[in-house]
Coordinates of C-alpha atoms in Angstrom, one line a residue:
M1266 CA 0.7 92.7 56.4
G1267 CA 0.7 95.1 53.6
G1268 CA 4.2 94.9 52.1
A1269 CA 5.8 98.3 51.5
E1270 CA 2.5 100.1 51.6
A1271 CA 1.6 102.6 54.3
G1272 CA 0.2 100.7 57.3
A1273 CA -2.4 101.5 60.0
H1274 CA -1.4 101.3 63.6
Q1275 CA -4.6 100.4 65.6
H1276 CA -5.0 101.5 69.2
G1277 CA -8.4 101.3 70.7
S1278 CA -10.7 103.1 68.4
L1279 CA -7.9 105.4 67.1
T1280 CA -6.3 104.4 63.8
V1281 CA -3.0 106.3 62.9
E1282 CA -1.6 106.1 59.4
R1283 CA 2.1 105.7 59.4
K1284 CA 4.6 105.5 56.5
P1285 CA 6.6 102.2 56.2
L1286 CA 10.1 102.2 57.6
L1287 CA 12.1 100.4 54.9
D1288 CA 15.6 100.5 56.5
V1289 CA 17.6 101.9 59.3
D1290 CA 21.2 103.0 59.8
G1291 CA 23.6 102.9 62.8
H1292 CA 22.2 106.0 64.5
Q1293 CA 18.7 104.4 64.6
L1294 CA 20.0 101.1 65.9
A1295 CA 21.9 103.0 68.6
L1296 CA 18.7 104.8 69.5
G1297 CA 17.0 101.4 69.7
L1298 CA 19.6 100.0 72.0
R1299 CA 19.4 103.1 74.3
S1300 CA 15.7 102.7 74.4
A1301 CA 16.0 99.0 75.2
L1302 CA 18.3 99.8 78.1
A1303 CA 15.9 102.3 79.5
W1304 CA 13.0 99.8 79.3
L1305 CA 15.1 97.1 80.9
Q1306 CA 16.2 99.5 83.7
A1307 CA 12.6 100.4 84.4
N1308 CA 11.7 96.6 84.6
Q1309 CA 14.8 95.1 86.0
E1310 CA 13.4 94.5 89.5
A1311 CA 10.3 92.8 88.0
V1312 CA 12.7 90.5 86.1
N1313 CA 14.6 89.9 89.4
D1314 CA 11.4 89.0 91.2
L1315 CA 10.7 86.2 88.7
N1316 CA 13.6 84.2 90.0
V1317 CA 12.4 80.6 90.5
F1318 CA 14.3 79.9 93.7
P1319 CA 13.4 81.8 96.9
V1320 CA 17.1 82.5 97.7
P1321 CA 18.3 86.2 98.1
D1322 CA 20.3 86.2 94.9
G1323 CA 17.7 86.4 92.1
D1324 CA 19.6 88.9 90.0
T1325 CA 18.7 88.0 86.4
G1326 CA 17.3 91.5 85.7
S1327 CA 20.4 93.1 87.2
N1328 CA 22.8 90.9 85.2
M1329 CA 21.0 91.6 82.0
Y1330 CA 20.8 95.3 82.7
L1331 CA 24.5 95.6 83.5
T1332 CA 25.4 93.6 80.4
L1333 CA 23.2 95.7 78.1
R1334 CA 24.5 98.9 79.7
S1335 CA 28.1 97.8 78.9
A1336 CA 26.9 97.4 75.2
V1337 CA 25.3 100.8 75.1
E1338 CA 28.4 102.4 76.6
D1339 CA 30.7 101.0 73.9
V1340 CA 28.2 102.2 71.2
Q1341 CA 28.2 105.7 72.7
H1342 CA 32.0 105.8 72.6
L1343 CA 31.9 105.4 68.8
V1344 CA 33.2 108.4 66.9
D1345 CA 31.0 107.6 63.9
P1346 CA 27.9 105.5 64.7
S1347 CA 26.4 105.9 61.2
S1348 CA 27.0 102.3 60.1
A1349 CA 24.6 99.6 61.3
A1350 CA 27.4 97.0 61.3
T1351 CA 29.8 99.3 63.3
V1352 CA 27.1 100.0 65.9
M1353 CA 26.3 96.3 66.4
Q1354 CA 29.9 95.3 66.5
A1355 CA 30.5 97.7 69.3
A1356 CA 27.4 96.5 71.1
A1357 CA 28.5 92.9 70.8
R1358 CA 32.0 93.7 72.1
G1359 CA 30.7 95.8 75.0
S1360 CA 28.1 93.2 76.0
L1361 CA 30.7 90.4 76.0
M1362 CA 33.1 92.3 78.2
G1363 CA 30.4 93.4 80.6
A1364 CA 28.4 90.1 80.6
R1365 CA 27.4 88.9 84.1
G1366 CA 25.7 85.7 85.1
N1367 CA 24.2 83.1 82.7
S1368 CA 21.5 85.5 81.5
G1369 CA 24.0 88.2 80.7
V1370 CA 26.3 85.9 78.9
I1371 CA 23.4 84.5 76.8
L1372 CA 22.3 88.1 76.0
S1373 CA 25.9 88.9 74.9
Q1374 CA 25.7 86.0 72.6
V1375 CA 22.4 87.2 71.2
L1376 CA 24.0 90.6 70.4
R1377 CA 27.1 88.8 69.0
G1378 CA 24.9 86.7 66.7
F1379 CA 22.8 89.7 65.6
S1380 CA 26.0 91.6 64.7
Q1381 CA 27.3 88.6 62.7
G1382 CA 23.9 88.4 60.9
L1383 CA 24.2 92.0 59.9
G1384 CA 27.6 91.4 58.3
H1385 CA 29.0 94.6 56.8
R1386 CA 25.7 96.4 56.1
T1387 CA 25.7 100.1 56.7
R1388 CA 21.9 100.1 56.5
V1389 CA 19.6 97.2 57.2
D1390 CA 16.1 96.4 55.9
A1391 CA 13.4 94.0 57.1
A1392 CA 15.0 91.0 55.5
G1393 CA 18.3 91.9 57.0
I1394 CA 16.8 92.3 60.5
A1395 CA 15.1 88.9 60.2
A1396 CA 18.5 87.3 59.2
A1397 CA 20.2 89.0 62.1
F1398 CA 17.6 87.7 64.6
Q1399 CA 18.1 84.2 63.1
E1400 CA 21.8 84.3 63.5
A1401 CA 21.3 85.7 67.1
S1402 CA 19.3 82.6 67.9
A1403 CA 21.8 80.2 66.4
V1404 CA 24.8 81.8 68.2
A1405 CA 22.9 81.9 71.6
Y1406 CA 22.0 78.2 71.4
K1407 CA 25.6 77.2 70.6
A1408 CA 26.8 79.1 73.7
V1409 CA 24.9 76.7 76.0
M1410 CA 26.2 73.2 76.4
K1411 CA 22.7 71.7 77.2
P1412 CA 20.0 74.2 76.0
T1413 CA 16.8 74.0 78.0
E1414 CA 13.4 74.9 76.5
G1415 CA 11.2 77.3 78.4
T1416 CA 14.1 79.7 79.0
I1417 CA 15.4 82.9 77.3
L1418 CA 16.7 80.7 74.5
T1419 CA 13.2 79.6 73.5
V1420 CA 12.0 83.2 73.5
V1421 CA 15.0 84.2 71.3
R1422 CA 14.3 81.4 68.9
E1423 CA 10.6 81.9 68.6
S1424 CA 10.8 85.7 68.2
A1425 CA 13.4 85.2 65.5
A1426 CA 11.1 82.8 63.7
A1427 CA 8.4 85.5 63.9
A1428 CA 10.8 88.0 62.3
R1429 CA 11.4 85.7 59.4
R1430 CA 7.7 85.1 58.8
A1431 CA 6.9 88.8 59.0
A1432 CA 9.8 89.8 56.7
D1433 CA 8.5 87.3 54.1
S1434 CA 5.3 89.3 53.8
S1435 CA 6.3 92.9 54.6
K1436 CA 9.1 95.2 54.0
D1437 CA 8.1 97.6 56.8
L1438 CA 10.5 97.2 59.7
R1439 CA 7.9 98.4 62.2
E1440 CA 5.5 95.7 61.2
V1441 CA 8.3 93.1 61.5
L1442 CA 9.3 94.4 64.9
D1443 CA 5.7 94.4 66.0
E1444 CA 5.5 90.7 65.2
V1445 CA 8.8 90.0 67.0
V1446 CA 7.6 91.8 70.2
S1447 CA 4.2 90.1 70.1
E1448 CA 5.7 86.7 69.6
A1449 CA 8.3 87.3 72.3
H1450 CA 5.6 88.0 74.9
A1451 CA 3.6 85.0 73.7
A1452 CA 6.7 82.8 74.0
V1453 CA 7.3 84.1 77.6
Q1454 CA 3.7 83.2 78.5
R1455 CA 4.3 79.6 77.2
T1456 CA 7.5 79.1 79.3
P1457 CA 5.6 77.5 82.3
D1458 CA 4.1 74.9 79.9
Q1459 CA 7.7 73.9 78.9
L1460 CA 9.5 74.0 82.2
A1461 CA 8.0 72.3 85.2
V1462 CA 10.0 74.3 87.7
L1463 CA 8.3 77.5 86.4
R1464 CA 4.9 76.0 86.5
D1465 CA 5.4 74.8 90.1
A1466 CA 6.6 78.3 91.1
G1467 CA 3.8 80.1 89.3
V1468 CA 6.1 82.4 87.3
V1469 CA 7.3 82.9 83.7
D1470 CA 11.0 82.7 82.8
A1471 CA 12.9 85.7 84.1
G1472 CA 15.5 85.8 81.3
G1473 CA 12.8 85.4 78.6
F1474 CA 10.8 88.2 80.1
G1475 CA 13.9 90.4 80.3
Y1476 CA 14.6 89.7 76.6
A1477 CA 10.9 90.6 75.7
V1478 CA 11.4 93.9 77.5
I1479 CA 14.5 94.6 75.6
L1480 CA 12.7 93.9 72.3
E1481 CA 9.8 96.1 73.4
G1482 CA 12.1 99.1 74.1
F1483 CA 14.1 98.5 70.8
A1484 CA 10.9 98.4 68.8
R1485 CA 9.3 101.4 70.4
A1486 CA 12.3 103.6 69.5
L1487 CA 11.7 102.8 65.9
D1488 CA 8.1 103.6 66.0
E1489 CA 7.5 107.2 64.9
V1490 CA 4.0 107.3 66.3
N1491 CA 5.4 106.3 69.7
Q1492 CA 2.0 105.6 71.2
P1493 CA 1.4 103.0 73.9
R1494 CA 1.4 99.5 72.4
P1495 CA -2.0 97.8 72.9
I1496 CA -1.9 94.8 75.4
T1497 CA -2.0 91.6 73.4
P1498 CA -3.6 88.4 74.5
A1499 CA -0.2 87.0 75.3
Q1500 CA 0.2 89.7 78.0
V1501 CA -3.2 89.2 79.7
A1502 CA -3.3 87.0 82.8
T1503 CA -5.5 83.9 82.4
P1504 CA -6.9 81.9 85.3
G1505 CA -4.6 79.1 86.6
R1506 CA -1.4 80.1 84.8
A1507 CA 1.5 82.5 85.3
S1508 CA 1.5 85.9 83.5
E1509 CA 4.1 88.5 82.8
P1510 CA 4.5 91.3 85.2
Q1511 CA 3.0 94.6 84.2
L1512 CA 5.5 96.5 82.0
R1513 CA 6.8 99.8 83.4
S1514 CA 7.6 102.6 81.0
P1515 CA 10.9 104.5 81.5
E1516 CA 10.3 108.0 82.8
D1517 CA 13.5 109.6 81.6
E1518 CA 15.1 109.7 78.1
V1519 CA 18.5 108.0 77.9
R1520 CA 20.9 110.6 76.7
A1521 CA 24.4 109.9 75.3
P1522 CA 27.2 111.9 76.7
A1523 CA 29.4 113.9 74.4
I1524 CA 32.5 112.1 73.1
I1525 CA 36.0 113.5 72.9
E1526 CA 37.3 112.4 69.5
G1527 CA 40.4 110.2 69.5
R1528 CA 40.3 109.1 73.1
T1529 CA 39.1 105.8 74.6
G1530 CA 37.4 104.8 77.8
A1531 CA 36.4 107.3 80.4
A1532 CA 38.9 109.8 78.9
A1533 CA 36.7 110.0 75.8
V1534 CA 33.6 111.2 77.6
A1535 CA 33.2 114.9 78.0
E1536 CA 32.3 116.4 81.4
K1537 CA 28.6 116.8 82.0
K1538 CA 27.4 120.3 82.9
E1539 CA 25.4 119.0 85.8
G1540 CA 28.2 116.6 86.9
W1541 CA 28.1 112.8 87.3
G1542 CA 26.9 112.8 91.0
Y1543 CA 28.1 110.3 93.6
C1544 CA 28.4 106.6 93.5
T1545 CA 26.8 105.6 96.8
E1546 CA 27.0 102.1 98.2
F1547 CA 26.1 100.7 101.6
L1548 CA 24.4 97.8 103.4
I1549 CA 21.2 98.0 105.5
T1550 CA 20.6 95.4 108.2
G1551 CA 17.4 94.5 109.8
P1552 CA 15.7 92.5 111.0
G1553 CA 12.2 93.1 109.6
L1554 CA 13.2 95.4 106.8
D1555 CA 10.4 96.4 104.5
F1556 CA 12.4 95.5 101.4
E1557 CA 9.8 96.4 98.7
G1558 CA 9.1 99.8 100.3
L1559 CA 12.8 100.4 100.8
R1560 CA 13.7 99.5 97.2
S1561 CA 10.9 101.7 95.9
E1562 CA 11.9 104.7 98.0
L1563 CA 15.6 104.5 97.5
S1564 CA 15.5 103.8 93.8
A1565 CA 13.6 107.0 93.2
L1566 CA 16.5 109.0 94.7
G1567 CA 19.0 108.3 91.9
D1568 CA 19.8 106.2 88.8
S1569 CA 21.9 103.2 88.0
S1570 CA 20.2 101.8 91.1
L1571 CA 20.7 98.3 92.3
V1572 CA 18.8 97.5 95.5
V1573 CA 18.9 93.8 96.3
G1574 CA 18.4 91.7 99.4
D1575 CA 15.7 90.6 101.9
A1576 CA 14.1 91.5 105.2
D1577 CA 17.4 91.1 107.0
L1578 CA 20.0 92.5 104.7
V1579 CA 19.9 94.8 101.7
R1580 CA 22.7 95.9 99.4
V1581 CA 22.3 99.4 97.8
H1582 CA 24.2 100.9 94.9
I1583 CA 22.8 104.2 93.5
H1584 CA 24.2 107.1 91.6
T1585 CA 22.8 110.3 93.0
H1586 CA 23.5 114.0 93.2
D1587 CA 22.3 114.1 96.8
P1588 CA 23.9 111.3 98.8
A1589 CA 22.9 112.9 102.1
T1590 CA 19.2 112.6 101.3
L1591 CA 19.7 109.0 100.1
I1592 CA 21.7 108.0 103.2
G1593 CA 19.2 109.8 105.5
A1594 CA 16.3 107.9 104.0
A1595 CA 18.1 104.6 104.3
S1596 CA 19.1 105.2 107.9
R1597 CA 15.5 105.7 108.9
R1598 CA 14.8 102.2 107.6
G1599 CA 17.6 100.2 109.2
T1600 CA 21.2 100.2 110.4
L1601 CA 23.8 101.2 107.8
S1602 CA 27.2 99.7 107.4
R1603 CA 30.1 99.6 104.8
L1604 CA 29.1 103.0 103.5
K1605 CA 31.1 104.3 100.5
V1606 CA 30.5 107.6 98.7
E1607 CA 32.6 108.4 95.7
D1608 CA 32.5 111.7 93.8
M1609 CA 32.2 110.5 90.2
S1610 CA 32.6 114.0 88.8
A1611 CA 35.9 114.5 90.7
Q1612 CA 37.1 111.0 89.6
H1613 CA 36.2 111.8 86.0
H1614 CA 37.9 115.2 86.2
E1615 CA 41.1 113.5 87.3
V1616 CA 40.8 111.1 84.3
L1617 CA 40.4 114.0 81.9
E1618 CA 43.4 115.9 83.5
R1619 CA 45.6 112.8 83.2
A1620 CA 44.5 112.4 79.6
A1621 CA 45.2 116.1 78.8
D1622 CA 48.6 115.8 80.4
E1623 CA 49.5 112.7 78.4
E1624 CA 48.3 114.4 75.2
A1625 CA 50.4 117.5 75.9
R1626 CA 53.5 115.3 76.7
T1627 CA 53.1 112.9 73.7
G1628 CA 51.2 114.9 71.1
R1629 CA 48.8 111.9 70.7
P1630 CA 45.3 111.1 72.0
A1631 CA 45.3 109.5 75.4
Q1632 CA 45.0 105.7 75.3
A1633 CA 45.1 103.1 78.0
V1634 CA 48.7 102.5 79.1
K1635 CA 49.7 99.0 80.0
P1636 CA 52.1 98.7 82.9
A1637 CA 55.5 97.1 82.4
T1638 CA 55.4 93.4 83.1
S1639 CA 57.9 91.0 84.7
A1640 CA 58.6 87.5 83.5
R1641 CA 55.6 85.3 83.3
K1642 CA 55.1 82.4 85.7
P1643 CA 53.8 79.1 84.3
L1644 CA 50.5 78.8 86.1
G1645 CA 48.2 81.1 88.0
V1646 CA 44.7 80.9 89.6
V1647 CA 41.8 83.3 89.6
T1648 CA 38.9 82.6 91.8
V1649 CA 35.6 84.3 92.8
A1650 CA 34.3 85.0 96.3
L1651 CA 32.4 87.5 98.5
G1652 CA 33.5 88.1 102.0
E1653 CA 36.9 89.0 103.5
G1654 CA 37.2 85.7 105.3
F1655 CA 36.8 83.7 102.1
R1656 CA 39.2 86.1 100.3
S1657 CA 41.9 85.5 103.0
I1658 CA 41.4 81.7 102.9
L1659 CA 41.6 81.5 99.1
E1660 CA 44.7 83.8 98.9
G1661 CA 46.3 81.7 101.7
L1662 CA 45.7 78.6 99.6
G1663 CA 47.5 80.0 96.6
A1664 CA 44.9 82.0 94.6
D1665 CA 46.6 84.8 92.7
R1666 CA 43.5 87.0 92.3
V1667 CA 40.2 86.8 94.2
V1668 CA 37.5 88.6 92.1
A1669 CA 34.7 90.0 94.2
G1670 CA 31.5 88.2 93.3
G1671 CA 29.0 85.5 94.0
Q1672 CA 25.5 85.7 95.4
T1673 CA 23.8 89.0 94.4
M1674 CA 26.9 90.3 92.6
N1675 CA 28.1 88.3 89.6
P1676 CA 31.4 89.4 88.1
S1677 CA 31.6 90.4 84.5
I1678 CA 33.6 88.7 81.8
E1679 CA 35.8 91.8 81.8
D1680 CA 36.4 91.5 85.5
L1681 CA 37.6 87.9 85.1
L1682 CA 39.6 88.7 81.9
N1683 CA 41.5 91.6 83.7
A1684 CA 42.2 89.3 86.6
A1685 CA 43.5 86.6 84.4
R1686 CA 45.9 89.0 82.7
E1687 CA 47.0 90.6 85.9
V1688 CA 48.2 87.2 87.2
N1689 CA 50.9 87.4 84.5
A1690 CA 51.0 83.7 83.9
S1691 CA 51.2 81.6 80.7
S1692 CA 48.3 79.5 81.9
V1693 CA 45.4 80.5 84.3
I1694 CA 42.8 78.3 86.0
I1695 CA 39.6 80.1 86.9
L1696 CA 37.4 78.8 89.8
P1697 CA 34.0 80.4 89.4
N1698 CA 32.6 79.1 92.8
N1699 CA 29.1 79.9 91.7
S1700 CA 26.9 78.1 89.2
N1701 CA 25.8 81.5 87.7
V1702 CA 29.4 82.4 87.0
I1703 CA 30.6 79.3 85.2
L1704 CA 29.3 80.4 81.8
T1705 CA 30.8 83.8 82.3
A1706 CA 34.2 82.3 83.1
E1707 CA 34.1 80.0 80.0
Q1708 CA 34.1 83.1 77.7
V1709 CA 37.4 84.4 79.0
D1710 CA 39.8 82.1 77.0
E1711 CA 38.5 83.4 73.7
L1712 CA 39.3 87.0 74.7
A1713 CA 42.8 86.2 76.0
P1714 CA 44.7 84.7 73.1
D1715 CA 48.0 85.2 74.9
V1716 CA 46.9 83.1 78.0
D1717 CA 45.7 79.5 78.1
V1718 CA 42.7 79.9 80.3
R1719 CA 40.9 76.8 81.8
V1720 CA 37.8 76.7 83.9
V1721 CA 37.4 74.2 86.7
P1722 CA 33.6 74.5 87.1
T1723 CA 33.3 74.9 90.8
R1724 CA 29.7 75.7 91.8
N1725 CA 30.2 76.9 95.3
L1726 CA 33.0 78.1 97.7
P1727 CA 33.6 74.7 99.4
Q1728 CA 34.2 73.2 96.0
G1729 CA 36.6 76.0 95.2
I1730 CA 38.5 75.6 98.4
S1731 CA 38.8 71.8 97.9
A1732 CA 40.0 72.4 94.3
L1733 CA 42.7 74.8 95.5
L1734 CA 43.9 72.3 98.0
A1735 CA 44.5 69.9 95.1
L1736 CA 46.6 72.4 93.1
D1737 CA 50.2 71.5 92.4
P1738 CA 52.0 74.6 90.8
E1739 CA 54.7 72.4 89.5
A1740 CA 52.5 69.9 87.7
P1741 CA 51.2 70.1 84.1
L1742 CA 48.1 72.2 83.4
D1743 CA 45.9 69.3 82.3
G1744 CA 46.8 67.1 85.3
N1745 CA 46.0 70.0 87.7
C1746 CA 42.6 70.6 86.1
D1747 CA 41.8 66.9 86.4
R1748 CA 42.8 66.7 90.0
M1749 CA 41.0 69.9 90.9
R1750 CA 37.7 68.7 89.3
E1751 CA 38.0 65.4 91.2
A1752 CA 38.6 67.2 94.5
A1753 CA 35.7 69.6 93.9
G1754 CA 33.4 66.7 93.3
A1755 CA 34.3 65.0 96.5
V1756 CA 32.9 67.7 98.8
T1757 CA 29.3 68.5 99.5
S1758 CA 28.2 72.1 100.1
V1759 CA 25.4 73.1 102.4
E1760 CA 24.3 76.7 102.2
V1761 CA 21.9 78.1 104.7
T1762 CA 19.8 81.2 104.0
R1763 CA 16.2 82.5 104.3
A1764 CA 13.6 82.4 101.7
V1765 CA 12.8 85.9 100.2
R1766 CA 9.4 84.9 98.9
D1767 CA 6.7 82.2 99.1
S1768 CA 7.3 79.5 96.6
V1769 CA 7.2 75.8 95.7
S1770 CA 10.6 74.3 94.9
N1771 CA 11.8 70.8 94.6
G1772 CA 8.5 69.6 95.9
K1773 CA 8.6 71.7 99.0
R1774 CA 6.2 74.5 99.9
I1775 CA 8.3 77.4 101.2
R1776 CA 7.1 80.5 103.1
S1777 CA 8.9 83.8 102.9
G1778 CA 11.3 84.1 105.9
Q1779 CA 11.8 80.4 106.4
V1780 CA 15.3 78.9 106.7
I1781 CA 16.3 76.9 103.7
A1782 CA 19.3 74.6 103.2
L1783 CA 20.7 74.2 99.7
V1784 CA 22.8 71.0 99.2
D1785 CA 24.9 71.4 96.1
D1786 CA 22.5 74.1 94.8
E1787 CA 19.3 72.1 95.4
I1788 CA 16.9 73.1 98.1
A1789 CA 17.0 70.1 100.5
E1790 CA 15.4 71.2 103.7
V1791 CA 13.1 73.9 104.9
G1792 CA 12.3 75.0 108.5
D1793 CA 12.3 77.8 111.0
D1794 CA 15.7 77.3 112.7
N1795 CA 19.3 77.1 111.3
L1796 CA 20.3 74.3 113.6
A1797 CA 17.2 72.1 112.9
V1798 CA 17.5 72.5 109.2
V1799 CA 21.2 71.7 109.1
D1800 CA 20.7 68.7 111.5
A1801 CA 18.0 67.4 109.2
V1802 CA 20.4 67.6 106.2
L1803 CA 23.1 65.7 108.0
R1804 CA 20.7 63.0 109.3
K1805 CA 19.6 62.2 105.8
R1806 CA 23.1 61.3 104.7
D1807 CA 23.9 57.6 104.3
A1808 CA 26.9 57.9 106.6
E1809 CA 28.2 60.5 109.0
P1810 CA 31.0 62.7 107.5
E1811 CA 34.5 62.8 108.9
L1812 CA 34.9 66.5 108.8
I1813 CA 32.5 69.5 108.5
T1814 CA 34.0 73.0 108.0
V1815 CA 31.6 75.8 108.9
Y1816 CA 32.1 79.2 107.4
R1817 CA 30.2 81.9 109.3
G1818 CA 28.6 84.8 107.5
A1819 CA 28.9 88.5 108.0
E1820 CA 25.9 88.7 110.3
V1821 CA 27.1 85.9 112.6
D1822 CA 29.6 86.7 115.4
D1823 CA 32.1 84.3 116.9
A1824 CA 30.0 83.5 120.0
E1825 CA 26.9 82.7 117.9
A1826 CA 28.9 80.5 115.5
T1827 CA 30.5 78.7 118.5
R1828 CA 27.1 77.9 120.0
F1829 CA 25.8 76.7 116.6
V1830 CA 28.7 74.3 116.1
S1831 CA 28.7 73.1 119.7
A1832 CA 25.0 72.1 119.3
L1833 CA 25.7 70.4 116.0
G1834 CA 28.6 68.5 117.7
E1835 CA 26.3 67.3 120.5
R1836 CA 23.9 65.8 117.9
H1837 CA 26.8 64.4 115.8
P1838 CA 29.5 63.4 118.2
S1839 CA 31.6 61.4 115.7
V1840 CA 32.0 64.3 113.4
E1841 CA 35.0 66.8 113.6
F1842 CA 33.9 70.4 113.2
E1843 CA 36.0 73.4 112.2
V1844 CA 34.8 77.0 112.2
H1845 CA 36.2 79.8 110.0
E1846 CA 35.1 83.3 109.2
G1847 CA 33.7 83.5 105.7
G1848 CA 32.2 87.0 105.8
Q1849 CA 29.6 86.2 103.2
E1850 CA 26.4 88.1 103.0
H1851 CA 22.8 86.6 103.0
Y1852 CA 24.1 83.1 104.0
P1853 CA 24.7 82.9 107.8
Y1854 CA 26.4 79.5 107.4
I1855 CA 28.1 77.7 104.5
L1856 CA 29.2 74.1 105.4
S1857 CA 31.8 72.0 103.6
V1858 CA 31.0 68.4 104.2
E1859 CA 33.7 65.8 103.6

C-alpha cells in the first residue's frame, strides 16, 4: 500500500486514480451504515439459506437485518450526526435494543465495541478505524460464553486483524477497508475448514457471510469511485468446497426521512410526501408451495420484506403502497389466512397529531410518556412463545407476559426489556424457550437497572412449561431459579417438522420435505411419516416415559391429533398421553416427554 499517496483502483484493464481518504466524520459513517443496511437487505435471504439445519426457522439474515435496521433508525433520529462518536453511540444503542437472535446480539456487540473503540472522536482516521475494529472483536468475543471458531466471531476477528495490518502501512481509509472486506470474504470461505457441521452441510457460516456483506456495503459507501469491486479469489468457488453465495447489489438508495427537531421516536419523523404505505402480513398455506418463486415474486412488490417458510406454510411481512396487488399475487399461490393490513401513514399521522397536541398543551417537545404505575410485586415472569394455545397455557401457569416469538420470529432485546418493565416487579425471570433467544434475553438485565432480571435458559417450550410448574411466587429469587433450571432439565422435547432443504446433519442425509424429529435441538430421526419418526424416537429411549404431552400445531386439527396420539398409544400402551392445542407454526407436533 502507498501510505497517504494517491492510490490506483484496479478493475479489469481499467485503472482509476483516486485521492486518499484520510478521515471521515459522523455523516460519512451514517452513510456507510445505511449502505450496509441496503446491502444486507438485498442479501438477507441468501444469508438465511445458509442455515446449517434444514428446519424452517433459518433466520440469521433476517435477525441481522432487523438488528442493523434498528441501529440505522436510531442514527437517523440524531439531530446532529456530524460526530463519528455520536453516530456510532446511537448505532450501538439502537442495535442493542433491536437485537434479535444470536446473530443479531453478536452484531450488536460488534457495533458496541466499535463505538467504544472510537471513544470521543468527532473524526476518525485509518488508525482509529483499525482500533475500533479491534475493540469490536474483543467485545463480541466477551459476549459469548463459549466462542466457537468458524462462525461470525472468527470473521470479525480476522477482518479486524486485517484492518490493523493495513493501517500500519497506509493512511488511506479506502485501502484499509478494501483489506478488511477482502479478508472478511476469505475468512468466510475458511469457515467450513474450522467447523465440521458447515463442511458436512456444504455451506459457509451464515452469520460470517452476513457480516462480510455488511462490511462490503459500508466500504462501498466510502468509495468515491463507486465501481463494482472485482471478485477476489476468496469469493470464487473451488471444487469440493463451499463458496459464498453471489452477492446482490441493492437497487434502491436508502434515504433518511426528515427529522423533527426536539422530538423522539416516531413523533420525530416527518411525514413522507408519498406516504409510508401499508404494513401487510399474512400466512400462505400449501401444500406444494413454490417457496422460492413465491418469495421472489412477493418481495419485489414492496420493501422491508420478510418472506419465510417452506412448501407447506409461508409467513409474509411486507411494506407496500399497493396491498391489493400483493394480496392478489399471494392468493394465486396458496390459501391466505391471518391477514392484517395496517395503514402506516394513518398511524404515523395519529402519532404526529398526538405529539402536536402535547406540545400545544405543555409548550415542550413531545416525549414518551410513562404510564402511572401501581405498587411493585416482588417477582414476575416473562416468557416467549408462538401460538395462541401456548400463550394460554403459559399465562394459565402464571406467566405475566408472553412475548410473541420463537421459530422464524425471534423477539428483540427491546421486546423483552419492555415486557420485563411492564410486569412491574422488583425481580423478573425470563424463560426464552428457544436456543436462539437465550443470548438476547441475557442482555436485558444490563438495560434494566431498576429490575433484577434473571434468565432461566429454557431451550424449548416443554422446558419453559416445566420450569413454570416449578415456580413458587413466595420463594426467594435464587431458589426459584435453581428449581426452574432443574425442572427444565428433567423434560425431553421432541419437535417434529419437515426439512426445507437437502442436507447432511448429525450424520444423517436428509431430503427436502422429509419429516425430521429434533430431540432437545438435535436432529434425531428422519423419515416420511410423523408417526413413524416419533415412534422411532421413543423406541430408542432406555425406558418408556410415564407421561407424554402432545402439543398440536396450527395446521393440525383435533381429529388428526387424536388419531396421531391413539396410534402412538397403541404402540406404547404403558405411556399416558395428553393432547393440548399449541397453535405453533411449522411444527405440527411438539412433545414433552417426562
